[in-house]
């Protein structure tokens, strides 16, 4: 193997930091002018904060002066400027693809892609998967959902671009997935860590020797897990594979800009594709010191449609420029993405906010206002239970029958709104503890997603 | 609009029949030699039947002399030559994509595609969807499953190739599908007719005026329906759309070689892509007269990977060369594909054979050997119930609890093996009627899929 074969693009991946950052600064300046001149969403936001693109002359200026944007701002703007918001940047006729968020804080936020950006996504996803070790000749089993969400689609694009054999199966029907994995000889598995653990349990029940599977590589996306030591070693030994992490955020498609190399020491951050900052949790204008925990902020350097400029992901991580022996000059997130800075829950790969559960419950007649989400882990699967009180104003003659029927309606509604199947417990009125100030909406009894 | 804009490829689509058939004959001869020389599956089959490619000098020779192949032969060959059979035609490193059948007669049959064939599929799917009326600028909501099966993937390829906006949602979460359809302004819906009818019912419950939806066109695939007058008019008036049919068979990917033009008088058959014959049901070497019912036989004219030569689909149809006012010189299936010549059931788009249900039941301890599949229709959804006897050798102290638990195991097993959720009824031993010769395995109480 030549040295170059270890990289998707050796020149790009081994470029000296200073040279890359000079290019990045130029790209950032041009992007800032573009969005300020052409996208009303950014113009309004920057004007309101007294910011002008001319004020960015260094990368430090960028961090110190450019106001962040949030998911809530995107949602509000799409509400006012349907369907795609006032930050699209291309005409409706130029859109080749529409996807969306899991919509768990209300209606899904829509993602729109131009042909150019879809091709860009393809190229970057390929670099990310190649960094993780996918090669032509691999058979890549994509056990990821293919629907509104971006997760599986990006991985499929990258697999196709590399020229490996793509085997997109969706998620579920685990017994069949295992049979097919052995029959066609899948060499790479891509899915959430949770689903990979669930497959291991199913394999054990069915008598498959998962550690003797044809897989050589597992790439885990959509939630933390591959970066958590205990989970990582279970995936490694259970499947007998190399484990690689990708720290994904669908707003930032292409999301494989955070991908782990063959040394397995945390995800590399492609600073030439998405400029990634780890900043002080209480001051988004201040970078966290090298290696110290902070808030992740992302900026697209070359997306035409819906470019994200200083998008505050809500994720927590730490970043270091300590060199990696793989030779890439990108910085790393040595522990991946390991925390949330808001009350978002990650349940089987879906982003769930308590506020959305509340909104859904309010639309189900018969429920009261008090509820609690209880998170537990049974085996390797997260279990989410919603405990909700009955509406105290309804007279109920047969509580058992009433509760059973109400629970089914609540379950259906939450499944439709969040894509997650919750367990439902209906409680009599006045059962849950009342909070004095902020209501407690989540009781998370799962082991923490934290580096140890 | 220029005349050419009405066609994907005016030269190809309006080519005089004689000229096209001369090209077809040349392609068939070359294909026959290729498969005989290179693919052991065909070599063995043709040798066993004393057939040699040199014997085909006319299209009539092709019909009279080339032995047909069946699904069972493909399954057997894949069993003997795993994973893709001895009819692949390209090396493993040339495969870019793997999919499969619904596997309802046992394990899924695997479909393997070379890069060239995937590009070919894209081009032909585009011609098919363009024939149905999809244009650049359309927003195409793909409410089709994206998994092992080919259905949604082919439609996605064609949509992308045309340059319309693809909005691939998968199947299910109907309330969200309706909300998104209105929010993004989908102009085209692609799904099974059954799911489109189910969406109509859900829309009515939720208070959506489906007939005032942004849709202008509905393309229905995966099962008969769009060609059945009653169903067609319900889809047309319910959604307020033009209804177009595609008669699909996944072995014959690209399957959009049967697609309906703007005049809506049955699917056109792209005889320059897949050579399609309607033959005597009892003599596959004899064409059915123009317009008369017979068995559909398909032949790929330019697939490298897994070419199908005289594939007996098991479907029934009639074909006519009566000219269509659209100007295309292709023949048509005026009533689409309306029947089955074997005991295959179509349940919500999945192909189900009673033999597979039997095979699955045999693997669930506690069940007896007798069973019956009862097909009913509730509203617009097919309902499939499996009535199965308990194993008479097991002593059961609490039959109610035993049956409930057994029913759940049977349901899970069938769902895994066939992707269909069956209703399950567990019966005491010796309940079902015993057949004297061939057991009755299906009680189909649904209205017939037949032209009226």
mmCIF file with all atom_site columns, C-alpha atoms in Angstrom, chain B residues 197-383:
data_model
loop_
_atom_site.group_PDB
_atom_site.id
_atom_site.type_symbol
_atom_site.label_atom_id
_atom_site.label_alt_id
_atom_site.label_comp_id
_atom_site.label_asym_id
_atom_site.label_entity_id
_atom_site.label_seq_id
_atom_site.pdbx_PDB_ins_code
_atom_site.Cartn_x
_atom_site.Cartn_y
_atom_site.Cartn_z
_atom_site.occupancy
_atom_site.B_iso_or_equiv
_atom_site.pdbx_formal_charge
_atom_site.auth_seq_id
_atom_site.auth_comp_id
_atom_site.auth_asym_id
_atom_site.auth_atom_id
_atom_site.pdbx_PDB_model_num
ATOM 1   C CA . UNK B 1 197 ? -55.873 4.440   0.540   1.00 0.00 ? 197 UNK B CA 1
ATOM 2   C CA . UNK B 1 198 ? -54.844 4.112   4.169   1.00 0.00 ? 198 UNK B CA 1
ATOM 3   C CA . UNK B 1 199 ? -53.483 7.676   4.109   1.00 0.00 ? 199 UNK B CA 1
ATOM 4   C CA . UNK B 1 200 ? -56.845 8.858   2.762   1.00 0.00 ? 200 UNK B CA 1
ATOM 5   C CA . UNK B 1 201 ? -58.633 7.286   5.715   1.00 0.00 ? 201 UNK B CA 1
ATOM 6   C CA . UNK B 1 202 ? -56.190 8.823   8.174   1.00 0.00 ? 202 UNK B CA 1
ATOM 7   C CA . UNK B 1 203 ? -56.575 12.212  6.464   1.00 0.00 ? 203 UNK B CA 1
ATOM 8   C CA . UNK B 1 204 ? -60.342 11.983  6.907   1.00 0.00 ? 204 UNK B CA 1
ATOM 9   C CA . UNK B 1 205 ? -59.986 11.190  10.608  1.00 0.00 ? 205 UNK B CA 1
ATOM 10  C CA . UNK B 1 206 ? -57.564 14.073  11.134  1.00 0.00 ? 206 UNK B CA 1
ATOM 11  C CA . UNK B 1 207 ? -59.624 16.534  9.132   1.00 0.00 ? 207 UNK B CA 1
ATOM 12  C CA . UNK B 1 208 ? -57.230 17.009  6.210   1.00 0.00 ? 208 UNK B CA 1
ATOM 13  C CA . UNK B 1 209 ? -58.969 17.756  2.906   1.00 0.00 ? 209 UNK B CA 1
ATOM 14  C CA . UNK B 1 210 ? -56.935 15.265  0.904   1.00 0.00 ? 210 UNK B CA 1
ATOM 15  C CA . UNK B 1 211 ? -58.590 16.266  -2.379  1.00 0.00 ? 211 UNK B CA 1
ATOM 16  C CA . UNK B 1 212 ? -57.203 19.778  -1.808  1.00 0.00 ? 212 UNK B CA 1
ATOM 17  C CA . UNK B 1 213 ? -53.690 18.455  -1.170  1.00 0.00 ? 213 UNK B CA 1
ATOM 18  C CA . UNK B 1 214 ? -50.768 19.944  -3.094  1.00 0.00 ? 214 UNK B CA 1
ATOM 19  C CA . UNK B 1 215 ? -50.465 16.642  -4.993  1.00 0.00 ? 215 UNK B CA 1
ATOM 20  C CA . UNK B 1 216 ? -51.157 16.629  -8.728  1.00 0.00 ? 216 UNK B CA 1
ATOM 21  C CA . UNK B 1 217 ? -49.995 13.101  -9.523  1.00 0.00 ? 217 UNK B CA 1
ATOM 22  C CA . UNK B 1 218 ? -50.049 9.715   -7.795  1.00 0.00 ? 218 UNK B CA 1
ATOM 23  C CA . UNK B 1 219 ? -47.869 6.853   -9.016  1.00 0.00 ? 219 UNK B CA 1
ATOM 24  C CA . UNK B 1 220 ? -48.753 3.508   -7.496  1.00 0.00 ? 220 UNK B CA 1
ATOM 25  C CA . UNK B 1 221 ? -46.376 0.579   -7.408  1.00 0.00 ? 221 UNK B CA 1
ATOM 26  C CA . UNK B 1 222 ? -45.784 -2.783  -5.754  1.00 0.00 ? 222 UNK B CA 1
ATOM 27  C CA . UNK B 1 223 ? -49.215 -4.331  -6.227  1.00 0.00 ? 223 UNK B CA 1
ATOM 28  C CA . UNK B 1 224 ? -52.234 -4.083  -8.514  1.00 0.00 ? 224 UNK B CA 1
ATOM 29  C CA . UNK B 1 225 ? -54.662 -1.324  -7.616  1.00 0.00 ? 225 UNK B CA 1
ATOM 30  C CA . UNK B 1 226 ? -54.088 1.678   -9.846  1.00 0.00 ? 226 UNK B CA 1
ATOM 31  C CA . UNK B 1 227 ? -55.349 -0.431  -12.743 1.00 0.00 ? 227 UNK B CA 1
ATOM 32  C CA . UNK B 1 228 ? -58.488 -1.650  -10.959 1.00 0.00 ? 228 UNK B CA 1
ATOM 33  C CA . UNK B 1 229 ? -61.317 0.716   -11.909 1.00 0.00 ? 229 UNK B CA 1
ATOM 34  C CA . UNK B 1 230 ? -62.906 1.047   -8.440  1.00 0.00 ? 230 UNK B CA 1
ATOM 35  C CA . UNK B 1 231 ? -59.601 1.547   -6.663  1.00 0.00 ? 231 UNK B CA 1
ATOM 36  C CA . UNK B 1 232 ? -58.351 3.912   -9.342  1.00 0.00 ? 232 UNK B CA 1
ATOM 37  C CA . UNK B 1 233 ? -61.351 6.213   -9.078  1.00 0.00 ? 233 UNK B CA 1
ATOM 38  C CA . UNK B 1 234 ? -61.111 6.239   -5.264  1.00 0.00 ? 234 UNK B CA 1
ATOM 39  C CA . UNK B 1 235 ? -57.467 7.282   -5.507  1.00 0.00 ? 235 UNK B CA 1
ATOM 40  C CA . UNK B 1 236 ? -58.261 9.880   -8.167  1.00 0.00 ? 236 UNK B CA 1
ATOM 41  C CA . UNK B 1 237 ? -61.153 11.548  -6.403  1.00 0.00 ? 237 UNK B CA 1
ATOM 42  C CA . UNK B 1 238 ? -59.834 11.037  -2.866  1.00 0.00 ? 238 UNK B CA 1
ATOM 43  C CA . UNK B 1 239 ? -56.518 12.749  -3.575  1.00 0.00 ? 239 UNK B CA 1
ATOM 44  C CA . UNK B 1 240 ? -57.616 14.935  -6.481  1.00 0.00 ? 240 UNK B CA 1
ATOM 45  C CA . UNK B 1 241 ? -54.749 13.606  -8.603  1.00 0.00 ? 241 UNK B CA 1
ATOM 46  C CA . UNK B 1 242 ? -53.963 11.946  -11.897 1.00 0.00 ? 242 UNK B CA 1
ATOM 47  C CA . UNK B 1 243 ? -53.378 8.259   -11.141 1.00 0.00 ? 243 UNK B CA 1
ATOM 48  C CA . UNK B 1 244 ? -50.593 6.365   -12.888 1.00 0.00 ? 244 UNK B CA 1
ATOM 49  C CA . UNK B 1 245 ? -49.786 2.674   -12.630 1.00 0.00 ? 245 UNK B CA 1
ATOM 50  C CA . UNK B 1 246 ? -46.463 0.871   -12.708 1.00 0.00 ? 246 UNK B CA 1
ATOM 51  C CA . UNK B 1 247 ? -46.454 -2.908  -12.923 1.00 0.00 ? 247 UNK B CA 1
ATOM 52  C CA . UNK B 1 248 ? -43.392 -3.893  -10.950 1.00 0.00 ? 248 UNK B CA 1
ATOM 53  C CA . UNK B 1 249 ? -41.405 -7.088  -10.477 1.00 0.00 ? 249 UNK B CA 1
ATOM 54  C CA . UNK B 1 250 ? -38.245 -6.698  -8.457  1.00 0.00 ? 250 UNK B CA 1
ATOM 55  C CA . UNK B 1 251 ? -36.327 -9.502  -10.193 1.00 0.00 ? 251 UNK B CA 1
ATOM 56  C CA . UNK B 1 252 ? -36.659 -7.384  -13.330 1.00 0.00 ? 252 UNK B CA 1
ATOM 57  C CA . UNK B 1 253 ? -35.081 -4.228  -11.894 1.00 0.00 ? 253 UNK B CA 1
ATOM 58  C CA . UNK B 1 254 ? -35.200 -1.676  -13.509 1.00 0.00 ? 254 UNK B CA 1
ATOM 59  C CA . UNK B 1 255 ? -38.866 -2.386  -13.040 1.00 0.00 ? 255 UNK B CA 1
ATOM 60  C CA . UNK B 1 256 ? -40.296 0.857   -14.401 1.00 0.00 ? 256 UNK B CA 1
ATOM 61  C CA . UNK B 1 257 ? -40.202 -0.679  -17.869 1.00 0.00 ? 257 UNK B CA 1
ATOM 62  C CA . UNK B 1 258 ? -43.987 -0.921  -17.433 1.00 0.00 ? 258 UNK B CA 1
ATOM 63  C CA . UNK B 1 259 ? -45.295 2.634   -16.930 1.00 0.00 ? 259 UNK B CA 1
ATOM 64  C CA . UNK B 1 260 ? -48.462 4.515   -17.765 1.00 0.00 ? 260 UNK B CA 1
ATOM 65  C CA . UNK B 1 261 ? -48.548 7.677   -19.927 1.00 0.00 ? 261 UNK B CA 1
ATOM 66  C CA . UNK B 1 262 ? -50.647 10.830  -19.420 1.00 0.00 ? 262 UNK B CA 1
ATOM 67  C CA . UNK B 1 263 ? -53.582 9.233   -21.205 1.00 0.00 ? 263 UNK B CA 1
ATOM 68  C CA . UNK B 1 264 ? -53.974 6.661   -18.439 1.00 0.00 ? 264 UNK B CA 1
ATOM 69  C CA . UNK B 1 265 ? -54.857 3.708   -20.675 1.00 0.00 ? 265 UNK B CA 1
ATOM 70  C CA . UNK B 1 266 ? -52.621 1.066   -19.133 1.00 0.00 ? 266 UNK B CA 1
ATOM 71  C CA . UNK B 1 267 ? -48.887 0.665   -18.744 1.00 0.00 ? 267 UNK B CA 1
ATOM 72  C CA . UNK B 1 268 ? -46.579 1.017   -21.732 1.00 0.00 ? 268 UNK B CA 1
ATOM 73  C CA . UNK B 1 269 ? -44.060 -1.770  -22.063 1.00 0.00 ? 269 UNK B CA 1
ATOM 74  C CA . UNK B 1 270 ? -40.527 -0.575  -22.868 1.00 0.00 ? 270 UNK B CA 1
ATOM 75  C CA . UNK B 1 271 ? -39.693 -3.374  -25.231 1.00 0.00 ? 271 UNK B CA 1
ATOM 76  C CA . UNK B 1 272 ? -36.271 -1.842  -25.860 1.00 0.00 ? 272 UNK B CA 1
ATOM 77  C CA . UNK B 1 273 ? -35.250 -2.313  -22.208 1.00 0.00 ? 273 UNK B CA 1
ATOM 78  C CA . UNK B 1 274 ? -36.984 -5.465  -21.015 1.00 0.00 ? 274 UNK B CA 1
ATOM 79  C CA . UNK B 1 275 ? -38.398 -7.721  -23.693 1.00 0.00 ? 275 UNK B CA 1
ATOM 80  C CA . UNK B 1 276 ? -41.848 -8.682  -22.428 1.00 0.00 ? 276 UNK B CA 1
ATOM 81  C CA . UNK B 1 277 ? -43.926 -11.583 -23.701 1.00 0.00 ? 277 UNK B CA 1
ATOM 82  C CA . UNK B 1 278 ? -47.468 -12.596 -22.816 1.00 0.00 ? 278 UNK B CA 1
ATOM 83  C CA . UNK B 1 279 ? -47.680 -16.317 -23.511 1.00 0.00 ? 279 UNK B CA 1
ATOM 84  C CA . UNK B 1 280 ? -50.200 -19.101 -23.319 1.00 0.00 ? 280 UNK B CA 1
ATOM 85  C CA . UNK B 1 281 ? -50.629 -20.130 -19.668 1.00 0.00 ? 281 UNK B CA 1
ATOM 86  C CA . UNK B 1 282 ? -50.168 -23.764 -20.586 1.00 0.00 ? 282 UNK B CA 1
ATOM 87  C CA . UNK B 1 283 ? -47.520 -23.353 -23.285 1.00 0.00 ? 283 UNK B CA 1
ATOM 88  C CA . UNK B 1 284 ? -44.780 -20.836 -22.597 1.00 0.00 ? 284 UNK B CA 1
ATOM 89  C CA . UNK B 1 285 ? -43.494 -21.302 -26.149 1.00 0.00 ? 285 UNK B CA 1
ATOM 90  C CA . UNK B 1 286 ? -46.596 -19.753 -27.682 1.00 0.00 ? 286 UNK B CA 1
ATOM 91  C CA . UNK B 1 287 ? -47.483 -16.036 -27.585 1.00 0.00 ? 287 UNK B CA 1
ATOM 92  C CA . UNK B 1 288 ? -51.020 -15.192 -26.495 1.00 0.00 ? 288 UNK B CA 1
ATOM 93  C CA . UNK B 1 289 ? -52.932 -13.434 -29.260 1.00 0.00 ? 289 UNK B CA 1
ATOM 94  C CA . UNK B 1 290 ? -52.941 -9.612  -29.096 1.00 0.00 ? 290 UNK B CA 1
ATOM 95  C CA . UNK B 1 291 ? -55.179 -8.483  -26.225 1.00 0.00 ? 291 UNK B CA 1
ATOM 96  C CA . UNK B 1 292 ? -55.684 -11.940 -24.735 1.00 0.00 ? 292 UNK B CA 1
ATOM 97  C CA . UNK B 1 293 ? -54.788 -12.984 -21.223 1.00 0.00 ? 293 UNK B CA 1
ATOM 98  C CA . UNK B 1 294 ? -51.664 -15.015 -20.544 1.00 0.00 ? 294 UNK B CA 1
ATOM 99  C CA . UNK B 1 295 ? -48.497 -15.423 -18.491 1.00 0.00 ? 295 UNK B CA 1
ATOM 100 C CA . UNK B 1 296 ? -45.967 -12.567 -18.344 1.00 0.00 ? 296 UNK B CA 1
ATOM 101 C CA . UNK B 1 297 ? -42.385 -13.441 -19.240 1.00 0.00 ? 297 UNK B CA 1
ATOM 102 C CA . UNK B 1 298 ? -39.570 -10.890 -18.994 1.00 0.00 ? 298 UNK B CA 1
ATOM 103 C CA . UNK B 1 299 ? -36.057 -10.687 -20.462 1.00 0.00 ? 299 UNK B CA 1
ATOM 104 C CA . UNK B 1 300 ? -33.349 -8.129  -19.658 1.00 0.00 ? 300 UNK B CA 1
ATOM 105 C CA . UNK B 1 301 ? -31.791 -6.700  -22.796 1.00 0.00 ? 301 UNK B CA 1
ATOM 106 C CA . UNK B 1 302 ? -28.815 -5.005  -21.183 1.00 0.00 ? 302 UNK B CA 1
ATOM 107 C CA . UNK B 1 303 ? -28.167 -6.084  -17.621 1.00 0.00 ? 303 UNK B CA 1
ATOM 108 C CA . UNK B 1 304 ? -24.656 -7.285  -16.811 1.00 0.00 ? 304 UNK B CA 1
ATOM 109 C CA . UNK B 1 305 ? -25.285 -8.507  -13.266 1.00 0.00 ? 305 UNK B CA 1
ATOM 110 C CA . UNK B 1 306 ? -27.889 -11.246 -12.786 1.00 0.00 ? 306 UNK B CA 1
ATOM 111 C CA . UNK B 1 307 ? -29.545 -10.908 -16.212 1.00 0.00 ? 307 UNK B CA 1
ATOM 112 C CA . UNK B 1 308 ? -32.968 -12.562 -16.319 1.00 0.00 ? 308 UNK B CA 1
ATOM 113 C CA . UNK B 1 309 ? -33.694 -14.399 -19.566 1.00 0.00 ? 309 UNK B CA 1
ATOM 114 C CA . UNK B 1 310 ? -37.330 -15.474 -20.003 1.00 0.00 ? 310 UNK B CA 1
ATOM 115 C CA . UNK B 1 311 ? -38.150 -15.038 -16.351 1.00 0.00 ? 311 UNK B CA 1
ATOM 116 C CA . UNK B 1 312 ? -41.600 -16.463 -15.632 1.00 0.00 ? 312 UNK B CA 1
ATOM 117 C CA . UNK B 1 313 ? -42.946 -13.900 -13.203 1.00 0.00 ? 313 UNK B CA 1
ATOM 118 C CA . UNK B 1 314 ? -46.059 -15.847 -12.247 1.00 0.00 ? 314 UNK B CA 1
ATOM 119 C CA . UNK B 1 315 ? -48.105 -12.741 -13.121 1.00 0.00 ? 315 UNK B CA 1
ATOM 120 C CA . UNK B 1 316 ? -51.048 -12.703 -15.459 1.00 0.00 ? 316 UNK B CA 1
ATOM 121 C CA . UNK B 1 317 ? -51.838 -9.929  -17.939 1.00 0.00 ? 317 UNK B CA 1
ATOM 122 C CA . UNK B 1 318 ? -52.842 -9.134  -21.494 1.00 0.00 ? 318 UNK B CA 1
ATOM 123 C CA . UNK B 1 319 ? -50.875 -7.044  -23.996 1.00 0.00 ? 319 UNK B CA 1
ATOM 124 C CA . UNK B 1 320 ? -51.917 -5.114  -27.076 1.00 0.00 ? 320 UNK B CA 1
ATOM 125 C CA . UNK B 1 321 ? -50.090 -3.317  -29.873 1.00 0.00 ? 321 UNK B CA 1
ATOM 126 C CA . UNK B 1 322 ? -53.133 -1.135  -30.503 1.00 0.00 ? 322 UNK B CA 1
ATOM 127 C CA . UNK B 1 323 ? -51.626 2.379   -30.936 1.00 0.00 ? 323 UNK B CA 1
ATOM 128 C CA . UNK B 1 324 ? -51.807 4.879   -28.064 1.00 0.00 ? 324 UNK B CA 1
ATOM 129 C CA . UNK B 1 325 ? -52.518 8.540   -28.829 1.00 0.00 ? 325 UNK B CA 1
ATOM 130 C CA . UNK B 1 326 ? -49.468 9.552   -26.805 1.00 0.00 ? 326 UNK B CA 1
ATOM 131 C CA . UNK B 1 327 ? -47.382 8.587   -29.810 1.00 0.00 ? 327 UNK B CA 1
ATOM 132 C CA . UNK B 1 328 ? -45.271 5.963   -28.075 1.00 0.00 ? 328 UNK B CA 1
ATOM 133 C CA . UNK B 1 329 ? -44.895 2.869   -30.198 1.00 0.00 ? 329 UNK B CA 1
ATOM 134 C CA . UNK B 1 330 ? -44.558 0.532   -27.222 1.00 0.00 ? 330 UNK B CA 1
ATOM 135 C CA . UNK B 1 331 ? -47.308 -2.043  -26.652 1.00 0.00 ? 331 UNK B CA 1
ATOM 136 C CA . UNK B 1 332 ? -49.477 -1.734  -23.557 1.00 0.00 ? 332 UNK B CA 1
ATOM 137 C CA . UNK B 1 333 ? -50.889 -3.881  -20.761 1.00 0.00 ? 333 UNK B CA 1
ATOM 138 C CA . UNK B 1 334 ? -54.314 -2.146  -20.802 1.00 0.00 ? 334 UNK B CA 1
ATOM 139 C CA . UNK B 1 335 ? -55.356 -3.630  -17.437 1.00 0.00 ? 335 UNK B CA 1
ATOM 140 C CA . UNK B 1 336 ? -51.913 -3.661  -15.853 1.00 0.00 ? 336 UNK B CA 1
ATOM 141 C CA . UNK B 1 337 ? -50.909 -6.844  -14.062 1.00 0.00 ? 337 UNK B CA 1
ATOM 142 C CA . UNK B 1 338 ? -54.075 -8.290  -12.634 1.00 0.00 ? 338 UNK B CA 1
ATOM 143 C CA . UNK B 1 339 ? -53.600 -11.871 -11.624 1.00 0.00 ? 339 UNK B CA 1
ATOM 144 C CA . UNK B 1 340 ? -51.337 -14.568 -10.252 1.00 0.00 ? 340 UNK B CA 1
ATOM 145 C CA . UNK B 1 341 ? -50.830 -17.961 -11.817 1.00 0.00 ? 341 UNK B CA 1
ATOM 146 C CA . UNK B 1 342 ? -49.642 -19.583 -8.599  1.00 0.00 ? 342 UNK B CA 1
ATOM 147 C CA . UNK B 1 343 ? -50.665 -19.426 -4.940  1.00 0.00 ? 343 UNK B CA 1
ATOM 148 C CA . UNK B 1 344 ? -48.679 -16.278 -4.146  1.00 0.00 ? 344 UNK B CA 1
ATOM 149 C CA . UNK B 1 345 ? -50.583 -13.747 -2.044  1.00 0.00 ? 345 UNK B CA 1
ATOM 150 C CA . UNK B 1 346 ? -49.932 -10.023 -2.220  1.00 0.00 ? 346 UNK B CA 1
ATOM 151 C CA . UNK B 1 347 ? -50.326 -8.592  1.276   1.00 0.00 ? 347 UNK B CA 1
ATOM 152 C CA . UNK B 1 348 ? -49.658 -4.877  1.637   1.00 0.00 ? 348 UNK B CA 1
ATOM 153 C CA . UNK B 1 349 ? -47.043 -4.990  -1.107  1.00 0.00 ? 349 UNK B CA 1
ATOM 154 C CA . UNK B 1 350 ? -45.258 -8.116  0.146   1.00 0.00 ? 350 UNK B CA 1
ATOM 155 C CA . UNK B 1 351 ? -45.271 -11.402 -1.748  1.00 0.00 ? 351 UNK B CA 1
ATOM 156 C CA . UNK B 1 352 ? -46.378 -14.182 0.556   1.00 0.00 ? 352 UNK B CA 1
ATOM 157 C CA . UNK B 1 353 ? -46.481 -17.883 -0.267  1.00 0.00 ? 353 UNK B CA 1
ATOM 158 C CA . UNK B 1 354 ? -48.413 -20.237 2.002   1.00 0.00 ? 354 UNK B CA 1
ATOM 159 C CA . UNK B 1 355 ? -45.390 -22.548 1.898   1.00 0.00 ? 355 UNK B CA 1
ATOM 160 C CA . UNK B 1 356 ? -43.290 -19.898 3.652   1.00 0.00 ? 356 UNK B CA 1
ATOM 161 C CA . UNK B 1 357 ? -45.897 -19.357 6.342   1.00 0.00 ? 357 UNK B CA 1
ATOM 162 C CA . UNK B 1 358 ? -45.833 -23.109 6.844   1.00 0.00 ? 358 UNK B CA 1
ATOM 163 C CA . UNK B 1 359 ? -42.047 -23.153 7.054   1.00 0.00 ? 359 UNK B CA 1
ATOM 164 C CA . UNK B 1 360 ? -42.074 -20.394 9.674   1.00 0.00 ? 360 UNK B CA 1
ATOM 165 C CA . UNK B 1 361 ? -44.777 -22.107 11.726  1.00 0.00 ? 361 UNK B CA 1
ATOM 166 C CA . UNK B 1 362 ? -42.774 -25.330 11.807  1.00 0.00 ? 362 UNK B CA 1
ATOM 167 C CA . UNK B 1 363 ? -40.006 -23.427 13.580  1.00 0.00 ? 363 UNK B CA 1
ATOM 168 C CA . UNK B 1 364 ? -42.262 -22.215 16.394  1.00 0.00 ? 364 UNK B CA 1
ATOM 169 C CA . UNK B 1 365 ? -42.515 -24.863 19.106  1.00 0.00 ? 365 UNK B CA 1
ATOM 170 C CA . UNK B 1 366 ? -46.090 -25.330 20.298  1.00 0.00 ? 366 UNK B CA 1
ATOM 171 C CA . UNK B 1 367 ? -47.812 -25.117 16.929  1.00 0.00 ? 367 UNK B CA 1
ATOM 172 C CA . UNK B 1 368 ? -49.397 -28.066 15.159  1.00 0.00 ? 368 UNK B CA 1
ATOM 173 C CA . UNK B 1 369 ? -49.186 -28.825 11.448  1.00 0.00 ? 369 UNK B CA 1
ATOM 174 C CA . UNK B 1 370 ? -52.571 -27.527 10.313  1.00 0.00 ? 370 UNK B CA 1
ATOM 175 C CA . UNK B 1 371 ? -53.062 -23.864 9.467   1.00 0.00 ? 371 UNK B CA 1
ATOM 176 C CA . UNK B 1 372 ? -55.133 -21.558 7.287   1.00 0.00 ? 372 UNK B CA 1
ATOM 177 C CA . UNK B 1 373 ? -54.415 -18.022 6.042   1.00 0.00 ? 373 UNK B CA 1
ATOM 178 C CA . UNK B 1 374 ? -57.580 -15.930 5.977   1.00 0.00 ? 374 UNK B CA 1
ATOM 179 C CA . UNK B 1 375 ? -57.445 -12.780 3.859   1.00 0.00 ? 375 UNK B CA 1
ATOM 180 C CA . UNK B 1 376 ? -59.990 -10.040 4.494   1.00 0.00 ? 376 UNK B CA 1
ATOM 181 C CA . UNK B 1 377 ? -60.198 -6.350  3.763   1.00 0.00 ? 377 UNK B CA 1
ATOM 182 C CA . UNK B 1 378 ? -61.089 -3.868  6.479   1.00 0.00 ? 378 UNK B CA 1
ATOM 183 C CA . UNK B 1 379 ? -61.562 -0.397  5.077   1.00 0.00 ? 379 UNK B CA 1
ATOM 184 C CA . UNK B 1 380 ? -58.804 -0.169  2.507   1.00 0.00 ? 380 UNK B CA 1
ATOM 185 C CA . UNK B 1 381 ? -56.255 -2.296  4.346   1.00 0.00 ? 381 UNK B CA 1
ATOM 186 C CA . UNK B 1 382 ? -55.779 -5.971  3.768   1.00 0.00 ? 382 UNK B CA 1
ATOM 187 C CA . UNK B 1 383 ? -55.963 -8.017  6.919   1.00 0.00 ? 383 UNK B CA 1
#
